[in-house]
Coordinates of C-alpha atoms in Angstrom, one line a residue:
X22 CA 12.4 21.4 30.3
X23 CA 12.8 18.2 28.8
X24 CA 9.9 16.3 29.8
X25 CA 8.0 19.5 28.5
X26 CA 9.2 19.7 24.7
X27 CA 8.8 15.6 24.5
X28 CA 5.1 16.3 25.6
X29 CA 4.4 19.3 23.7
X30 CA 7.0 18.2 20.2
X31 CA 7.4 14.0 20.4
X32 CA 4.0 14.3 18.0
X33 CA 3.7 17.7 15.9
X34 CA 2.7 19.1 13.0
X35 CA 2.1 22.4 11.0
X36 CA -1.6 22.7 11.6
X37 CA -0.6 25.8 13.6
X38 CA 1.4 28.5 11.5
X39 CA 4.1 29.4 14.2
X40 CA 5.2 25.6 15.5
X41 CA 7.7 25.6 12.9
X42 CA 9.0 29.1 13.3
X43 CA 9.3 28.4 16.9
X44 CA 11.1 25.2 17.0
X45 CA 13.8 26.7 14.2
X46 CA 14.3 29.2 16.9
X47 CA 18.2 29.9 17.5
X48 CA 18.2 29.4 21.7
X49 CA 18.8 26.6 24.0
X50 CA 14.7 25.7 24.3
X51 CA 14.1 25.6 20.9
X52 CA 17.1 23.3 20.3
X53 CA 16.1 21.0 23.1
X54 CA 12.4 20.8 21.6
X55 CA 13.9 19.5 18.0
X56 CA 15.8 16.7 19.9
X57 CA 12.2 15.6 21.1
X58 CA 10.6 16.0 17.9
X59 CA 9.7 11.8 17.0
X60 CA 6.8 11.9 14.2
X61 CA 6.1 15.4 12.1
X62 CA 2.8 15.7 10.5
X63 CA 2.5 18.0 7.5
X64 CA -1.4 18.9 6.7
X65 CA -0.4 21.1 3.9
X66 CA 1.5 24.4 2.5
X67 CA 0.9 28.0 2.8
X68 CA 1.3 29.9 -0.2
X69 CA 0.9 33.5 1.3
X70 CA 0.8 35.7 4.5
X71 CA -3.3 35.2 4.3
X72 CA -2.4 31.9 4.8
X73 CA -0.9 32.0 8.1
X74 CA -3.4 31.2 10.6
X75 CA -4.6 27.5 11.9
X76 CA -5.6 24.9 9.7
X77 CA -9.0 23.3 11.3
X78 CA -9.8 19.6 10.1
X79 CA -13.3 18.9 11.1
X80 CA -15.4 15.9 11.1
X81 CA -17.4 15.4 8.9
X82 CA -16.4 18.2 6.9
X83 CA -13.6 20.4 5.6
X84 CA -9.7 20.9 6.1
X85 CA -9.8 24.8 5.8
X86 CA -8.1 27.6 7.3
X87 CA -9.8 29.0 10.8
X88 CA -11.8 32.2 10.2
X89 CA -9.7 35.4 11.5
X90 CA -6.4 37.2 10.8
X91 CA -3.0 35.9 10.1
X92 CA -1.1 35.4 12.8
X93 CA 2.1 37.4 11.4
X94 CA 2.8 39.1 8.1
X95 CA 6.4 38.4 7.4
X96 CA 9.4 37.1 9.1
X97 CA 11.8 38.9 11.3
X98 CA 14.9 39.5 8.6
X99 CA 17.2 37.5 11.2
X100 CA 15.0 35.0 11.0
X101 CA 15.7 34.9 7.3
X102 CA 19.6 35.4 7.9
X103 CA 19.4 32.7 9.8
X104 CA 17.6 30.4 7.9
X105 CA 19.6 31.0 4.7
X106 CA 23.1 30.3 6.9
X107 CA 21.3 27.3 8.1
X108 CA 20.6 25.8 4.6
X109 CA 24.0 26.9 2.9
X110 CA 25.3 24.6 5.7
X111 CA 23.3 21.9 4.7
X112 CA 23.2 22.0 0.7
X113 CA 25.4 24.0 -1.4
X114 CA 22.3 27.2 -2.0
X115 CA 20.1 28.2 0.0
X116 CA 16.4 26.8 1.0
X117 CA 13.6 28.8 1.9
X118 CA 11.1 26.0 3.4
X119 CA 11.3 26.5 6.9
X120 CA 9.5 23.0 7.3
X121 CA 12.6 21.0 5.3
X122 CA 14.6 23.1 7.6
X123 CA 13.4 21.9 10.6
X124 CA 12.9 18.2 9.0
X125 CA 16.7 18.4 8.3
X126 CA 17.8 19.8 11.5
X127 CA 15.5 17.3 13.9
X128 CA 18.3 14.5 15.0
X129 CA 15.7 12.1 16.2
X130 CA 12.8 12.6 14.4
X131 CA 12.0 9.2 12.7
X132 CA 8.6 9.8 10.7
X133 CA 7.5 11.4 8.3
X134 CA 3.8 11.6 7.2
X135 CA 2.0 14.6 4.5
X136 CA -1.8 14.2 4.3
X137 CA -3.7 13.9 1.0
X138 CA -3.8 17.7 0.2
X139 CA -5.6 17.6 -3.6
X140 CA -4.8 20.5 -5.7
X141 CA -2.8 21.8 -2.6
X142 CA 0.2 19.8 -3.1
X143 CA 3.4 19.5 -0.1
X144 CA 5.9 22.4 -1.5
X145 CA 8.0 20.7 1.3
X146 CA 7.8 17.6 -0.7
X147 CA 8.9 19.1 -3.8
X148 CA 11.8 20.6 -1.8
X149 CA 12.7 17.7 -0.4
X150 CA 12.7 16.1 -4.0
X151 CA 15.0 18.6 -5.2
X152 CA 17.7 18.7 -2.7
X153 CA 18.0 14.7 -2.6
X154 CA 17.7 14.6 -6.3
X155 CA 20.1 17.3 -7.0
X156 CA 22.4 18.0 -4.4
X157 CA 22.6 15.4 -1.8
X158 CA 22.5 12.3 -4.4
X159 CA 26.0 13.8 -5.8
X160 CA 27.6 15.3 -3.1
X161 CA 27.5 12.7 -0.6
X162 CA 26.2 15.5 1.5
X163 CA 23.8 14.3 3.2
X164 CA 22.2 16.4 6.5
X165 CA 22.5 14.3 9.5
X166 CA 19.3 14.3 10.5
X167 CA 18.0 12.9 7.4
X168 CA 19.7 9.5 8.2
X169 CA 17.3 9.2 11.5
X170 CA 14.2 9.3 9.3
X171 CA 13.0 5.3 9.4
X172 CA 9.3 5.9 7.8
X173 CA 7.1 8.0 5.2
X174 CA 3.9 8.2 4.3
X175 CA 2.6 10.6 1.4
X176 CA -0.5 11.3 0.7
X177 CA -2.6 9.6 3.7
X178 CA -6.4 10.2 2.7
X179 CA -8.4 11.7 5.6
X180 CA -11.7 12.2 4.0
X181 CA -12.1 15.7 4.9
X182 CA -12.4 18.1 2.0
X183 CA -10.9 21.2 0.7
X184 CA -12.3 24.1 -1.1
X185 CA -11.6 22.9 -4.9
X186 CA -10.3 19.8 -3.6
X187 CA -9.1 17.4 -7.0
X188 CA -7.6 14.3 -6.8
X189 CA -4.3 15.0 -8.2
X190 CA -1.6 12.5 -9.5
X191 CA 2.6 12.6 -8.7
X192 CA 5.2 11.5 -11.4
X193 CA 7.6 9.4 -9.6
X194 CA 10.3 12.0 -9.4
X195 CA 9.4 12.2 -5.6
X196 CA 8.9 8.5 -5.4
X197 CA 12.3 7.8 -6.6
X198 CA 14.5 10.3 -4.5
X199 CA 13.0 9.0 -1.4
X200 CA 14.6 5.8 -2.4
X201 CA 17.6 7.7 -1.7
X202 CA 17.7 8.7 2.2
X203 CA 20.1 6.9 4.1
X204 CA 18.8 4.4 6.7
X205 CA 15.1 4.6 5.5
X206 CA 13.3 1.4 5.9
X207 CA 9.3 2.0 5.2
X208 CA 8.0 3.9 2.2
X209 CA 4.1 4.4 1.8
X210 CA 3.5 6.3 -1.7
X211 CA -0.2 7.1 -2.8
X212 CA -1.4 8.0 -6.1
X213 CA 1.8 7.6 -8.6
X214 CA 0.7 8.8 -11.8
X215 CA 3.0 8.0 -15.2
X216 CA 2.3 9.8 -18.3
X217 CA 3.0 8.0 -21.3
X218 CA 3.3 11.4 -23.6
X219 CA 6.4 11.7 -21.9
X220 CA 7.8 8.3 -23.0
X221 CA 6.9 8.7 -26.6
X222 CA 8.1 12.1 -26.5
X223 CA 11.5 11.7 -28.5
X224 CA 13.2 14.1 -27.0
X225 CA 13.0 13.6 -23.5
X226 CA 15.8 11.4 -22.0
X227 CA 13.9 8.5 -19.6
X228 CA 16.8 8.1 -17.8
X229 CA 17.3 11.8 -16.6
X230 CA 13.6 11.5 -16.0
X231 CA 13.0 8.5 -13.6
X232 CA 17.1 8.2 -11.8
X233 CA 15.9 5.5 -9.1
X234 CA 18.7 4.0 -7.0
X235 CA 19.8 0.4 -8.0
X236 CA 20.7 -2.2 -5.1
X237 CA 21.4 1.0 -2.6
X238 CA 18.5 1.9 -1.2
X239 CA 17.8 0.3 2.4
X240 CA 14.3 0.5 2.0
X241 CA 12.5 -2.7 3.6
X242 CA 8.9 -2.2 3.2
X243 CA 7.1 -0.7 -0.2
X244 CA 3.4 0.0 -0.2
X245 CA 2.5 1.6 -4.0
X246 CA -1.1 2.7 -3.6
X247 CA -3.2 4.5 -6.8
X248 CA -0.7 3.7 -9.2
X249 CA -1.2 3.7 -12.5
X250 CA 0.1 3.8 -16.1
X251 CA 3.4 2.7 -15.1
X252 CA 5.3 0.7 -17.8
X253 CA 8.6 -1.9 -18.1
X254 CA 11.0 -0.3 -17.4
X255 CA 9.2 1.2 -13.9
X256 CA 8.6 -2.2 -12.8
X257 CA 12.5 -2.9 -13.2
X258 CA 13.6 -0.2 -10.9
X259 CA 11.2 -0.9 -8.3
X260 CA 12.7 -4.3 -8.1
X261 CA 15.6 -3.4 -8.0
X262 CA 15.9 -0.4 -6.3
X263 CA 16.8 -2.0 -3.1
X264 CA 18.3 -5.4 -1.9
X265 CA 16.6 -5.5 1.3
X266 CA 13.2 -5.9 0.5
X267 CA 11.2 -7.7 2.8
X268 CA 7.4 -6.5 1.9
X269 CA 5.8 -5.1 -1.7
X270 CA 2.0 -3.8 -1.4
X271 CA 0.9 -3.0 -4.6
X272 CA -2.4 -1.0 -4.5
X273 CA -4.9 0.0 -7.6
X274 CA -8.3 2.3 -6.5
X275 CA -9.6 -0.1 -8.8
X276 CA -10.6 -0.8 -12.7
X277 CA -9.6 3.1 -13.7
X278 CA -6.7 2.3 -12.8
X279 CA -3.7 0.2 -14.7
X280 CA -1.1 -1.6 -13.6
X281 CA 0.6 -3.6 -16.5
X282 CA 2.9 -6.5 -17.1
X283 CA 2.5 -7.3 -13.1
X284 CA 4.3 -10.4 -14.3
X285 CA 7.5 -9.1 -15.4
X286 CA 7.3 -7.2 -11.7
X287 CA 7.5 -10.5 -10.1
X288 CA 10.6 -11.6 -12.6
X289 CA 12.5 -8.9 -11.8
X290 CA 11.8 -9.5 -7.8
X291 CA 13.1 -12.9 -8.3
X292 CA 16.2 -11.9 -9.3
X293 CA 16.8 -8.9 -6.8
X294 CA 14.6 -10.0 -3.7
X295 CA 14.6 -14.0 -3.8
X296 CA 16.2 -14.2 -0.5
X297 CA 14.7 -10.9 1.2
X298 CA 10.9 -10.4 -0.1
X299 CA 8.8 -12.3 2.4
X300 CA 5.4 -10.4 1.9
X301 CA 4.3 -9.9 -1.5
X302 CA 0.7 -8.4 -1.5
X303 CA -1.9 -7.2 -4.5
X304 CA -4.8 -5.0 -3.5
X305 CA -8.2 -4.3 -5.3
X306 CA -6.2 -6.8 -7.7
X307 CA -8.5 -6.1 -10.8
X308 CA -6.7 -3.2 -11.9
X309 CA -3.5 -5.1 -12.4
X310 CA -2.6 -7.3 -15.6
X311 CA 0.2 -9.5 -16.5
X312 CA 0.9 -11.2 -20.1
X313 CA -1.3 -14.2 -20.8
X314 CA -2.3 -14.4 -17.2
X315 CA -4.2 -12.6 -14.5
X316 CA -1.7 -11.2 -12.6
X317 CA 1.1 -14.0 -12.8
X318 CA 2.0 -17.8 -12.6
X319 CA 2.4 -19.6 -9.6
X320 CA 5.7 -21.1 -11.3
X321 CA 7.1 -17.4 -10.6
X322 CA 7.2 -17.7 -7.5
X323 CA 9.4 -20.7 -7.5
X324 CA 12.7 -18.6 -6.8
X325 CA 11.7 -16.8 -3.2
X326 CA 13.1 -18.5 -0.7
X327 CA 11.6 -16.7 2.4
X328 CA 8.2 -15.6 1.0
X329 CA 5.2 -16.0 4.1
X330 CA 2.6 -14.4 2.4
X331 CA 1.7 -13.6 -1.0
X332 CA -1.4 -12.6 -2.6
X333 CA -2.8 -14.4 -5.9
X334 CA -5.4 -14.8 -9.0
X335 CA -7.4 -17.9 -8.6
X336 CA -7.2 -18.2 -12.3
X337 CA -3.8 -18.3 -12.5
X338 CA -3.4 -21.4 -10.5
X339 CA -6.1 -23.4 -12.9
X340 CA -4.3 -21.3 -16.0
X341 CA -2.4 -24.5 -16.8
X342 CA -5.5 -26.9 -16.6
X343 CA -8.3 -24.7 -17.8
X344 CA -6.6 -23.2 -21.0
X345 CA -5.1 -25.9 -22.5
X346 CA -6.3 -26.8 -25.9
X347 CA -7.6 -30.9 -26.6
X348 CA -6.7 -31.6 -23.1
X349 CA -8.6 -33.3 -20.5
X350 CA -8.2 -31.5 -17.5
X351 CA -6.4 -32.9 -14.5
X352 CA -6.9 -31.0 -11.6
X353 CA -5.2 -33.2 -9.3
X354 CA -2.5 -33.8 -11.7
X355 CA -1.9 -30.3 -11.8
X356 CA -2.3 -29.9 -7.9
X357 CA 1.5 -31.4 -8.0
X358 CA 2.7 -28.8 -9.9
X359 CA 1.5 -26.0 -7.7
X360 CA 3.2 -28.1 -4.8
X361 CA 6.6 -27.3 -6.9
X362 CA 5.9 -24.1 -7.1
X363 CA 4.9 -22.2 -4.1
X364 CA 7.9 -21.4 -1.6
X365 CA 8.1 -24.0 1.4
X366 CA 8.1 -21.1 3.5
X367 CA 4.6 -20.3 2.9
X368 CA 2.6 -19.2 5.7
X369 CA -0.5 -17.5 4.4
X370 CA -2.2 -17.3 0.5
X371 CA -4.4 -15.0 0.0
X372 CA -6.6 -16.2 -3.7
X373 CA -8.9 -14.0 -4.9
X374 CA -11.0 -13.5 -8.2
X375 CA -13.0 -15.8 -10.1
X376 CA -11.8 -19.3 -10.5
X377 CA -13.1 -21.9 -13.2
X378 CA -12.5 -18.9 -15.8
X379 CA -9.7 -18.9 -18.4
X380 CA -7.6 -16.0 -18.1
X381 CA -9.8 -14.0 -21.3
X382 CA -13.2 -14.4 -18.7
X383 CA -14.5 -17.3 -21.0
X384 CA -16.0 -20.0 -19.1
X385 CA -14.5 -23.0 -20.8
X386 CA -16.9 -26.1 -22.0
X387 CA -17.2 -29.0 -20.2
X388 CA -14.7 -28.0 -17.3
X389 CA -16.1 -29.0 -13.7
X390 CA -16.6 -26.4 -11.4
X391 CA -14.5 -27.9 -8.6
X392 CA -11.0 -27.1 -10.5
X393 CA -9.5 -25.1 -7.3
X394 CA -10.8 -26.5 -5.3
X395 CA -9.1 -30.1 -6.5
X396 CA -6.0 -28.3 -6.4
X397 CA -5.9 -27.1 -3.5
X398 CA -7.5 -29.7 -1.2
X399 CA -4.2 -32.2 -2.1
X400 CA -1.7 -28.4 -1.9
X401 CA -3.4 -28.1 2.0
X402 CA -3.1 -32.1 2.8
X403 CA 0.4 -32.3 1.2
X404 CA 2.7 -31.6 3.9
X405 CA 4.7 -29.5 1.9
X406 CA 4.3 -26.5 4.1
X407 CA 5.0 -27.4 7.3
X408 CA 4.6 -23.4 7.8
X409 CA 1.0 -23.3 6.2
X410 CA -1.4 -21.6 8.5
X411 CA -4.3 -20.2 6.7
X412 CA -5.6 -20.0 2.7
X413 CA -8.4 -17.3 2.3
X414 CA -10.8 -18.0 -0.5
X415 CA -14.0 -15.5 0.3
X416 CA -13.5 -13.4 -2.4
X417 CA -13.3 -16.4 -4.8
X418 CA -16.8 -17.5 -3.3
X419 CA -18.2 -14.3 -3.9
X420 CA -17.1 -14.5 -7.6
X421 CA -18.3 -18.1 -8.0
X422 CA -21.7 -17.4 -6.7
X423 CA -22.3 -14.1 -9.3
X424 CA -20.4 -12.1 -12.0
X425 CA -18.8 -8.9 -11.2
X426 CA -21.6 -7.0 -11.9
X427 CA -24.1 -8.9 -9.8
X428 CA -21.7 -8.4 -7.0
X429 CA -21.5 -4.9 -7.6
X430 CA -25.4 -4.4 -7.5
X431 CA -25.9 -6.7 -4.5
X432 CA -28.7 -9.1 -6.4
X433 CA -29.1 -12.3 -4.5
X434 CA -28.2 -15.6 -6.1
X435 CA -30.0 -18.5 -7.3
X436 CA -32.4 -19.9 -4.9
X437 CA -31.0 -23.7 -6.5
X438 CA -27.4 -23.4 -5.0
X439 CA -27.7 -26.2 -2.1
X440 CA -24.3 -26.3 -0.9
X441 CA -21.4 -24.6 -0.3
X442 CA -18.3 -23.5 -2.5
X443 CA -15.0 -25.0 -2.2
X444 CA -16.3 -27.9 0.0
X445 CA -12.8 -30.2 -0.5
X446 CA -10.6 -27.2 0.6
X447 CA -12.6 -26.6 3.9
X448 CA -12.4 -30.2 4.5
X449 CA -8.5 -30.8 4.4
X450 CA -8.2 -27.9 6.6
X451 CA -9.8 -29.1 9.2
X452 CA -8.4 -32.4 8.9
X453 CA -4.8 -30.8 8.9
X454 CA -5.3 -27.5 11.2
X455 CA -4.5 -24.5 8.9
X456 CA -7.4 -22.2 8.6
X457 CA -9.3 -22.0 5.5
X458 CA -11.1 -18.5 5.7
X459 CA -14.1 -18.3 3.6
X460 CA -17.4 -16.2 4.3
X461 CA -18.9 -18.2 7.2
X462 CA -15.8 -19.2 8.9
X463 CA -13.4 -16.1 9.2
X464 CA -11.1 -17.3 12.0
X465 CA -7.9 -17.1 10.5
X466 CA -6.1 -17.3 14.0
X467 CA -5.3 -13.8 14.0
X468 CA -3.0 -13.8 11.2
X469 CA -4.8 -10.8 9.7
X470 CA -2.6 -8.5 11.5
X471 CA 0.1 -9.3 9.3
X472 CA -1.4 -7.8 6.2
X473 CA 0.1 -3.8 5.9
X474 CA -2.9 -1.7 6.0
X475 CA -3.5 1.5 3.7
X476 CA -2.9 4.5 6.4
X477 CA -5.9 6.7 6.9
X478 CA -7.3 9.2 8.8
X479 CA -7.1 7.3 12.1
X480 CA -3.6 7.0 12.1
X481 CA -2.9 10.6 11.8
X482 CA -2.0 11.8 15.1
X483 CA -2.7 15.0 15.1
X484 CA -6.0 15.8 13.7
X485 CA -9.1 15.1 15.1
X486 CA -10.0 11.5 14.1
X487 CA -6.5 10.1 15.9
X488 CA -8.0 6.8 17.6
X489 CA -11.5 7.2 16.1
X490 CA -11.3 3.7 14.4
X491 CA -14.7 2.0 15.4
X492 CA -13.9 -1.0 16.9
X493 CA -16.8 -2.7 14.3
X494 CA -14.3 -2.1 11.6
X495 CA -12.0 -4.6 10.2
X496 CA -9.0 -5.0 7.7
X497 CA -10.8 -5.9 4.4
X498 CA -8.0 -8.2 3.0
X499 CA -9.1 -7.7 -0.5
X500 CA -9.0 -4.3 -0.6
X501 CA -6.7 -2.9 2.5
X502 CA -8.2 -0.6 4.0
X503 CA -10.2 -0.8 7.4
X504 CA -14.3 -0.5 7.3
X505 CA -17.2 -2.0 8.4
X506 CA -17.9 -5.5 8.0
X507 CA -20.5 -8.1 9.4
X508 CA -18.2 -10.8 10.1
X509 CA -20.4 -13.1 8.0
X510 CA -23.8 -12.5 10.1
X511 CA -25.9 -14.5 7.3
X512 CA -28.5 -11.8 7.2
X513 CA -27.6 -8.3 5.6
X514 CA -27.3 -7.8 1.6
X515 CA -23.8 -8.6 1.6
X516 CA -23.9 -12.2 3.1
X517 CA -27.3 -13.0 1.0
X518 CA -25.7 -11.6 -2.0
X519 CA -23.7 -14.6 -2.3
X520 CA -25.7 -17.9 -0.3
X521 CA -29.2 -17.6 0.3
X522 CA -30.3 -17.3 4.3
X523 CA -31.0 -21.6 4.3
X524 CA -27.3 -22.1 3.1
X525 CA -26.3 -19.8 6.1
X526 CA -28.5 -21.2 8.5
X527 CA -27.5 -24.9 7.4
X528 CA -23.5 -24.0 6.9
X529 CA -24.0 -22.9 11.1
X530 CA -25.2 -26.1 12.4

């Protein structure tokens, strides 16, 4: 019997109606199966009886309901008896989501993942929100089986669609109470929307609004993707929300989407995280903004004492150099400063955006074109990080080559550019050994694998697309998510967009 339930429940979901009444079953079986259940997969809610029958992801396609009749038309009124006892023995009122019943009565089951639904949002979720926010949170009443749950993912994009399928936006009500479960260590969050009618709105209290846990929380790993809007004081509780931090992913879907005072983020880390945080990672970085700078100064990052791999603006390292009134620039001079400033622990920088710019997207007089990579020629030949093993730069040579918007279009550079960007940077690296990944060399030595990747379809494991990844497809470090990707061929639009075919043909000999 064992051996059955852990092949049949290790890995479930609700894409059939009647899994979850029959593991919430009162008999020895059932019970057995919910000591097996390991990952639960929710692919959405059901609203009414004409909703009860399988849900039937196809690809390509849709996410719909199977054609036919429900497979019930109510519940069996012990059932119901059951359920209420059940819940009045876990909160102080009854709960009628027969899928947070079985997540809080599951001892082992570890993760949690709900799929991207659009305009069908997880009533589970909302549930789930509730009782942490409003009954476990001041009760110290906490269901046991909560305290197994190490890992959630919310809103994991599948590309299949829905019928009126929206993208639809979450306050961080639901964000914040997840903060809350006992013994969670990974949160992955997607699409966190704030609306900031509700902050000038005198007479709603912020605090009762957004209660996030400060320094309790044992959450290890953050991944924020999509949001947007957020302000101060949002920032602040992120940071310190838990003292265990070890990784922040920031995501944005890109320009339509705000994140502010990034800066002020990193501040606050250094004061809560400087000993824990040792990933700190910005993708699709454009959509983020600190004050006066990119995203933030390299000086910030002074404080962490165990940060491996962190993700920054390459104008924001020449900031000091490049936008500095009646000064002569000194990019060697200034190369000692970033020395200062980056943790010795560094393992891995990832730089991205356009360097040579000041932080307004001016392109200052007289400045040589070589500023980064004057500084960090002397940062890789230093010594200073014994730990150093690879600085990526192809995004900055991208940006170099052609503004955003010739990027964008894919419109091949000047014909005149005869050599290659960032020449003194690709040098000391191979004089010293640490991998310098730009667009024709993209060995990094495997260190890849330790950027988190946005989840998607492929990682769900029970739909249809569960191992589907094509083996073609790689982690796009700029943006984090897996796709296609040439591996720097020297012959389709992409790699011609930014140095013409001779360039690639000459930077192979």
């Amino acid at each position: 019997m064992h051996r059955e339930a852990h092949e049949k429940y290790s890995i479930t979901s609700d894409l059939l109606p009647e899994t979850v009444i029959d593991l919430l079953k009162d008999t020895n079986k059932a019970r057995i199966e919910r000591w097996h259940v390991h990952e639960l997969e929710n692919w959405g809610s059901r609203y009414d009886w004409e909703d009860w029958r399988p849900r039937v992801p196809k690809l390509p396609g849709t996410c719909d309901f199977a054609d036919g009749s429900p497979t019930r038309r109510g519940l069996d009124l012990q059932d119901i008896e059951r359920y209420i006892v059940t819940s009045l023995d876990l909160w102080t009122y009854p709960i009628f989501d027969t899928k947070l019943l079985l997540i809080a009565t599951c001892p082992r089951r570890h993760r949690l993942r709900f799929v991207k639904r659009g305009l069908n949002p997880h009533t589970t979720l909302d549930w789930m929100t509730h009782v942490i926010s409003k009954d476990s949170t001041y009760t110290g009443n906490w269901p046991r089986c909560f305290g197994s749950l190490r890992n959630i993912a919310v809103g994991i994009e599948t590309g299949l669609r829905e019928l009126n399928d929206e993208r639809v936006h979450r306050d961080d009500v639901g964000f914040a109470a997840l903060l809350y479960l006992p013994n969670l260590e990974s949160i992955y969050f997607n699409e966190i929307y704030y609306d900031r009618a509700i902050e000038d709105d005198q007479y709603t209290n912020m605090s009762d609004h957004y209660v996030f846990p400060c320094g309790i929380s044992s959450v290890k790993h953050l991944f924020i993707d999509g949001a947007s809007g957020f302000f101060d004081e949002f920032s602040e509780r992120i940071a310190h929300a838990s003292q265990n931090l070890e990784s922040l992913v920031l995501r944005t879907g890109g320009y339509e989407q705000e994140f502010d005072n990034v800066d002020i983020l990193i501040g606050r880390l250094a004061t809560g995280n400087a000993r824990t945080l040792q990933k700190l990672i910005f993708y699709n970085s454009d959509g983020m903004q600190g004050y006066q700078c990119t995203n933030y100064r390299p000086q910030q990052l002074d404080g962490f004492g165990n940060l491996k791999l962190f993700t920054i603006a390459a104008s924001d390292i020449e900031i000091d150099v490049l936008c500095q009134p009646y000064k002569r620039p000194n990019a060697v001079k200034h190369a000692d400063r970033v020395l200062k400033s980056f943790p010795s622990s560094t393992e891995a920088i990832y730089i991205w955006g356009s360097s040579d710019v000041c932080v307004d997207g001016s392109k200052p007089n007289g400045i040589p074109s070589d500023t980064l990579d004057s500084i960090l020629a002397p940062v890789i030949e230093s010594g200073t990080y014994e730990n150093l093993e690879v600085i990526y730069l192809a995004d900055v040579e991208k940006r170099h080559a052609q503004n955003d918007t010739d990027v964008a279009l894919v419109r091949p550079i000047d014909a005149s550019l005869k050599g290659l960007i960032l020449p003194k940077s690709v040098a000391a690296g191979l004089r010293t050994g640490v991998h310098v990944c730009t667009l024709m060399n993209r060995d990094d030595g495997g260190y890849w694998k330790n950027f988190p990747a946005k989840p998607d379809r492929s990682d769900l494991k029970t739909g249809p697309c569960y191992g589907e990844r094509p083996a073609s497809w790689k982690l796009n470090l700029q943006s984090g998510e897996w796709g296609p990707d040439c591996e720097g061929c020297g012959e389709c639009a992409d790699c011609l967009a930014v140095y013409p075919a001779e360039l690639w043909k000459n930077g192979r000999s």
